[in-house]
């Protein structure tokens, strides 16, 4: 069974600084997607960034970028120039492509605090 | 484009009472998920639909939980009877999954259930 592990229950960063959130996963699949979702207090999960496993280039979305290390099964999220609005729970998620199994599996999350 | 709509946003019931949650996915999305999210945890899949077919309900406590997705569009999740341990946020999500070119899952705002 696929599992996703986020080893940092909480992280904090100063406004305008950079922070990296860690995520590792376990799978025997070769083709899959990885996602980072943000969940503010309003509870709605919002997609931050996604990475296709077959792409070697790391995904980037404005101030958000990932470091995808397929061999190490690592998928970290870097937030640059942190803003107060970035404060939220961040969830790493995995989704396989093969065998008709499209179950989206989440880690336990990292709570990010942004200090002014 | 309207997002995933869930209702109600909040529900408080006494234990042993029934409760139902409703989800309207994004138009055209064939995959629908119901997740349960306990406080401070990541979402855990309860059931996944492909159109009107439940393709993964292995984590659904079938003695008290039931779900349906009529005509492959709206879905309801029911608990009868509710127990104290069912208190959680119930999230609905949808995605358009067509093999290559899959999209991410879009989430509703969830229903916070409190069983007293």
Short mmCIF file of C-alpha atoms in Angstrom, two decimals:
data_model
loop_
_atom_site.label_atom_id
_atom_site.label_comp_id
_atom_site.label_asym_id
_atom_site.label_seq_id
_atom_site.Cartn_x
_atom_site.Cartn_y
_atom_site.Cartn_z
CA UNK A 1 0.00 0.00 0.00
CA UNK A 2 1.16 3.48 -0.78
CA UNK A 3 1.98 5.72 2.15
CA UNK A 4 2.90 9.38 2.44
CA UNK A 5 4.95 10.68 5.35
CA UNK A 6 5.33 14.28 6.45
CA UNK A 7 7.85 14.33 9.27
CA UNK A 8 7.33 17.96 10.32
CA UNK A 9 4.06 18.44 12.24
CA UNK A 10 4.75 22.18 12.52
CA UNK A 11 7.03 24.71 10.85
CA UNK A 12 7.43 28.44 11.18
CA UNK A 13 9.00 31.08 8.96
CA UNK A 14 9.51 34.82 9.03
CA UNK A 15 7.65 36.85 6.50
CA UNK A 16 9.67 37.25 3.27
CA UNK A 17 11.92 34.32 4.16
CA UNK A 18 12.08 30.86 2.57
CA UNK A 19 10.82 27.62 4.10
CA UNK A 20 10.96 23.99 2.95
CA UNK A 21 8.38 21.37 3.86
CA UNK A 22 9.39 17.72 3.65
CA UNK A 23 7.50 14.76 2.23
CA UNK A 24 8.49 11.18 1.54
CA UNK A 25 6.37 8.43 0.06
CA UNK A 26 6.46 4.71 -0.44
CA UNK A 27 5.29 3.04 -3.63
CA UNK A 28 6.21 0.25 -6.01
CA UNK A 29 4.60 2.08 -8.93
CA UNK A 30 6.68 3.82 -11.58
CA UNK A 31 4.05 6.25 -12.85
CA UNK A 32 2.23 8.55 -10.49
CA UNK A 33 1.44 12.12 -9.55
CA UNK A 34 2.49 14.02 -6.46
CA UNK A 35 0.67 17.05 -5.10
CA UNK A 36 0.95 19.68 -2.43
CA UNK A 37 -2.36 20.97 -1.10
CA UNK A 38 -2.91 23.93 1.19
CA UNK A 39 -5.75 23.92 3.73
CA UNK A 40 -6.46 27.26 5.42
CA UNK A 41 -8.81 27.53 8.42
CA UNK A 42 -11.74 27.72 5.99
CA UNK A 43 -11.07 23.96 5.47
CA UNK A 44 -11.10 24.03 1.66
CA UNK A 45 -8.17 22.13 0.21
CA UNK A 46 -6.46 24.13 -2.50
CA UNK A 47 -3.94 22.69 -4.92
CA UNK A 48 -0.58 24.43 -4.66
CA UNK A 49 1.54 22.45 -7.09
CA UNK A 50 1.73 19.06 -8.77
CA UNK A 51 4.51 16.92 -10.22
CA UNK A 52 4.29 14.11 -12.74
CA UNK A 53 6.73 11.33 -11.83
CA UNK A 54 7.84 10.87 -15.44
CA UNK A 55 9.05 14.47 -15.62
CA UNK A 56 12.56 15.08 -14.37
CA UNK A 57 12.13 18.83 -14.23
CA UNK A 58 10.92 20.12 -10.89
CA UNK A 59 7.55 21.88 -10.99
CA UNK A 60 7.34 25.59 -10.19
CA UNK A 61 4.35 27.84 -9.54
CA UNK A 62 5.33 31.42 -8.79
CA UNK A 63 6.79 31.40 -5.24
CA UNK A 64 6.25 27.66 -4.84
CA UNK A 65 8.64 25.04 -6.14
CA UNK A 66 9.37 21.40 -5.45
CA UNK A 67 12.47 19.26 -5.15
CA UNK A 68 11.44 15.90 -6.57
CA UNK A 69 13.89 13.08 -5.99
CA UNK A 70 12.32 9.98 -7.52
CA UNK A 71 14.97 7.50 -6.47
CA UNK A 72 14.82 8.72 -2.89
CA UNK A 73 10.99 8.98 -3.04
CA UNK A 74 11.19 12.50 -1.73
CA UNK A 75 9.01 15.47 -2.67
CA UNK A 76 9.69 18.66 -0.73
CA UNK A 77 7.94 22.01 -1.14
CA UNK A 78 9.86 25.28 -1.05
CA UNK A 79 7.98 28.50 -0.40
CA UNK A 80 9.98 31.62 -1.25
CA UNK A 81 9.25 35.15 -0.05
CA UNK A 82 6.74 33.79 2.49
CA UNK A 83 3.59 35.84 2.99
CA UNK A 84 1.15 35.95 5.89
CA UNK A 85 -1.46 34.38 3.64
CA UNK A 86 0.72 31.28 3.27
CA UNK A 87 -0.09 30.28 6.84
CA UNK A 88 -2.10 27.05 6.66
CA UNK A 89 -1.89 23.28 6.87
CA UNK A 90 0.04 21.80 3.97
CA UNK A 91 -0.62 18.26 2.80
CA UNK A 92 1.51 16.15 0.50
CA UNK A 93 -0.49 13.69 -1.60
CA UNK A 94 0.21 10.80 -3.95
CA UNK A 95 -1.88 9.41 -6.79
CA UNK A 96 -0.93 6.35 -8.87
CA UNK A 97 -1.77 6.03 -12.54
CA UNK A 98 -1.65 2.34 -13.25
CA UNK A 99 -4.04 -0.52 -12.68
CA UNK A 100 -7.11 1.67 -12.55
CA UNK A 101 -6.21 2.69 -9.03
CA UNK A 102 -6.60 6.43 -8.79
CA UNK A 103 -6.78 6.72 -5.05
CA UNK A 104 -5.39 9.99 -3.72
CA UNK A 105 -3.40 9.32 -0.53
CA UNK A 106 -2.49 12.12 1.89
CA UNK A 107 0.16 12.64 4.51
CA UNK A 108 -0.74 13.88 7.99
CA UNK A 109 0.12 17.46 7.17
CA UNK A 110 2.46 20.23 8.29
CA UNK A 111 1.14 23.33 10.00
CA UNK A 112 2.95 26.39 8.67
CA UNK A 113 3.04 29.59 10.71
CA UNK A 114 4.26 32.80 9.12
CA UNK A 115 5.56 35.38 11.58
CA UNK A 116 5.36 39.07 10.71
CA UNK B 1 -16.88 27.66 -13.12
CA UNK B 2 -18.59 26.54 -9.93
CA UNK B 3 -16.50 24.48 -7.58
CA UNK B 4 -17.41 21.43 -5.55
CA UNK B 5 -20.41 22.28 -3.39
CA UNK B 6 -21.08 20.55 -0.10
CA UNK B 7 -23.88 20.95 2.39
CA UNK B 8 -24.39 21.48 5.19
CA UNK B 9 -21.22 23.27 6.38
CA UNK B 10 -21.85 22.29 9.97
CA UNK B 11 -23.95 19.64 11.66
CA UNK B 12 -24.41 18.81 15.32
CA UNK B 13 -26.34 15.68 16.22
CA UNK B 14 -26.82 13.41 19.17
CA UNK B 15 -25.27 9.98 19.08
CA UNK B 16 -27.39 7.24 17.56
CA UNK B 17 -29.10 9.74 15.28
CA UNK B 18 -28.80 9.57 11.47
CA UNK B 19 -27.06 12.23 9.40
CA UNK B 20 -26.56 12.84 5.69
CA UNK B 21 -24.12 14.93 3.71
CA UNK B 22 -24.57 16.10 0.15
CA UNK B 23 -21.99 16.83 -2.54
CA UNK B 24 -22.32 18.37 -6.00
CA UNK B 25 -19.09 17.88 -7.94
CA UNK B 26 -17.71 20.05 -10.70
CA UNK B 27 -19.70 19.53 -13.88
CA UNK B 28 -18.20 16.84 -16.08
CA UNK B 29 -15.96 15.35 -13.42
CA UNK B 30 -16.28 11.58 -13.50
CA UNK B 31 -14.43 10.76 -10.28
CA UNK B 32 -15.89 11.65 -6.90
CA UNK B 33 -14.25 11.08 -3.52
CA UNK B 34 -15.51 11.20 0.03
CA UNK B 35 -12.81 11.73 2.65
CA UNK B 36 -12.94 11.93 6.43
CA UNK B 37 -10.52 14.24 8.16
CA UNK B 38 -10.03 13.95 11.91
CA UNK B 39 -8.69 16.91 13.83
CA UNK B 40 -5.00 17.49 13.09
CA UNK B 41 -4.83 14.65 10.57
CA UNK B 42 -4.76 14.27 6.83
CA UNK B 43 -7.86 13.24 4.89
CA UNK B 44 -8.57 9.53 4.71
CA UNK B 45 -10.51 8.07 1.82
CA UNK B 46 -13.92 6.60 2.59
CA UNK B 47 -15.18 5.88 -0.91
CA UNK B 48 -14.34 6.71 -4.51
CA UNK B 49 -16.76 6.71 -7.43
CA UNK B 50 -16.07 6.43 -11.11
CA UNK B 51 -19.26 7.83 -12.60
CA UNK B 52 -22.01 6.00 -10.66
CA UNK B 53 -19.89 2.99 -9.69
CA UNK B 54 -18.21 2.75 -6.30
CA UNK B 55 -14.76 1.45 -7.26
CA UNK B 56 -13.06 1.74 -3.88
CA UNK B 57 -15.07 1.49 -0.67
CA UNK B 58 -12.64 -0.62 1.32
CA UNK B 59 -12.32 2.03 4.07
CA UNK B 60 -16.05 2.69 4.41
CA UNK B 61 -17.50 1.30 7.68
CA UNK B 62 -20.36 -0.45 5.98
CA UNK B 63 -22.24 -1.31 9.14
CA UNK B 64 -23.19 2.33 9.61
CA UNK B 65 -22.03 4.27 6.57
CA UNK B 66 -23.62 4.25 3.14
CA UNK B 67 -23.17 6.34 0.02
CA UNK B 68 -24.71 6.74 -3.35
CA UNK B 69 -24.04 8.71 -6.49
CA UNK B 70 -27.17 9.03 -8.52
CA UNK B 71 -26.72 9.28 -12.29
CA UNK B 72 -23.02 9.75 -11.76
CA UNK B 73 -23.41 13.34 -10.60
CA UNK B 74 -24.47 14.34 -7.05
CA UNK B 75 -23.58 12.14 -4.13
CA UNK B 76 -24.81 11.63 -0.60
CA UNK B 77 -23.00 10.10 2.34
CA UNK B 78 -25.08 8.81 5.23
CA UNK B 79 -24.26 7.66 8.74
CA UNK B 80 -26.82 5.70 10.71
CA UNK B 81 -26.52 5.56 13.65
CA UNK B 82 -23.83 8.13 14.38
CA UNK B 83 -21.25 7.49 17.09
CA UNK B 84 -19.12 9.93 19.07
CA UNK B 85 -16.05 8.85 17.11
CA UNK B 86 -17.65 9.96 13.85
CA UNK B 87 -17.03 13.60 14.75
CA UNK B 88 -14.80 14.89 11.96
CA UNK B 89 -14.78 16.96 8.79
CA UNK B 90 -16.20 15.14 5.79
CA UNK B 91 -14.67 16.32 2.52
CA UNK B 92 -15.95 15.73 -0.98
CA UNK B 93 -13.68 16.07 -4.00
CA UNK B 94 -13.98 15.50 -7.72
CA UNK B 95 -11.60 15.11 -10.63
CA UNK B 96 -11.62 14.42 -14.34
CA UNK B 97 -9.66 11.21 -14.80
CA UNK B 98 -9.09 10.07 -18.35
CA UNK B 99 -5.71 8.32 -18.13
CA UNK B 100 -3.05 10.57 -19.60
CA UNK B 101 -3.85 14.16 -18.83
CA UNK B 102 -5.49 13.57 -15.51
CA UNK B 103 -6.36 16.61 -13.49
CA UNK B 104 -5.98 17.19 -9.81
CA UNK B 105 -8.81 16.69 -7.34
CA UNK B 106 -10.86 19.76 -6.44
CA UNK B 107 -12.29 19.87 -2.96
CA UNK B 108 -15.41 21.29 -1.40
CA UNK B 109 -15.36 23.21 1.88
CA UNK B 110 -16.36 20.16 3.84
CA UNK B 111 -18.98 19.41 6.46
CA UNK B 112 -17.91 19.59 10.09
CA UNK B 113 -19.85 16.94 12.01
CA UNK B 114 -20.05 17.02 15.79
CA UNK B 115 -21.67 14.08 17.54
CA UNK B 116 -22.65 14.76 21.16
#
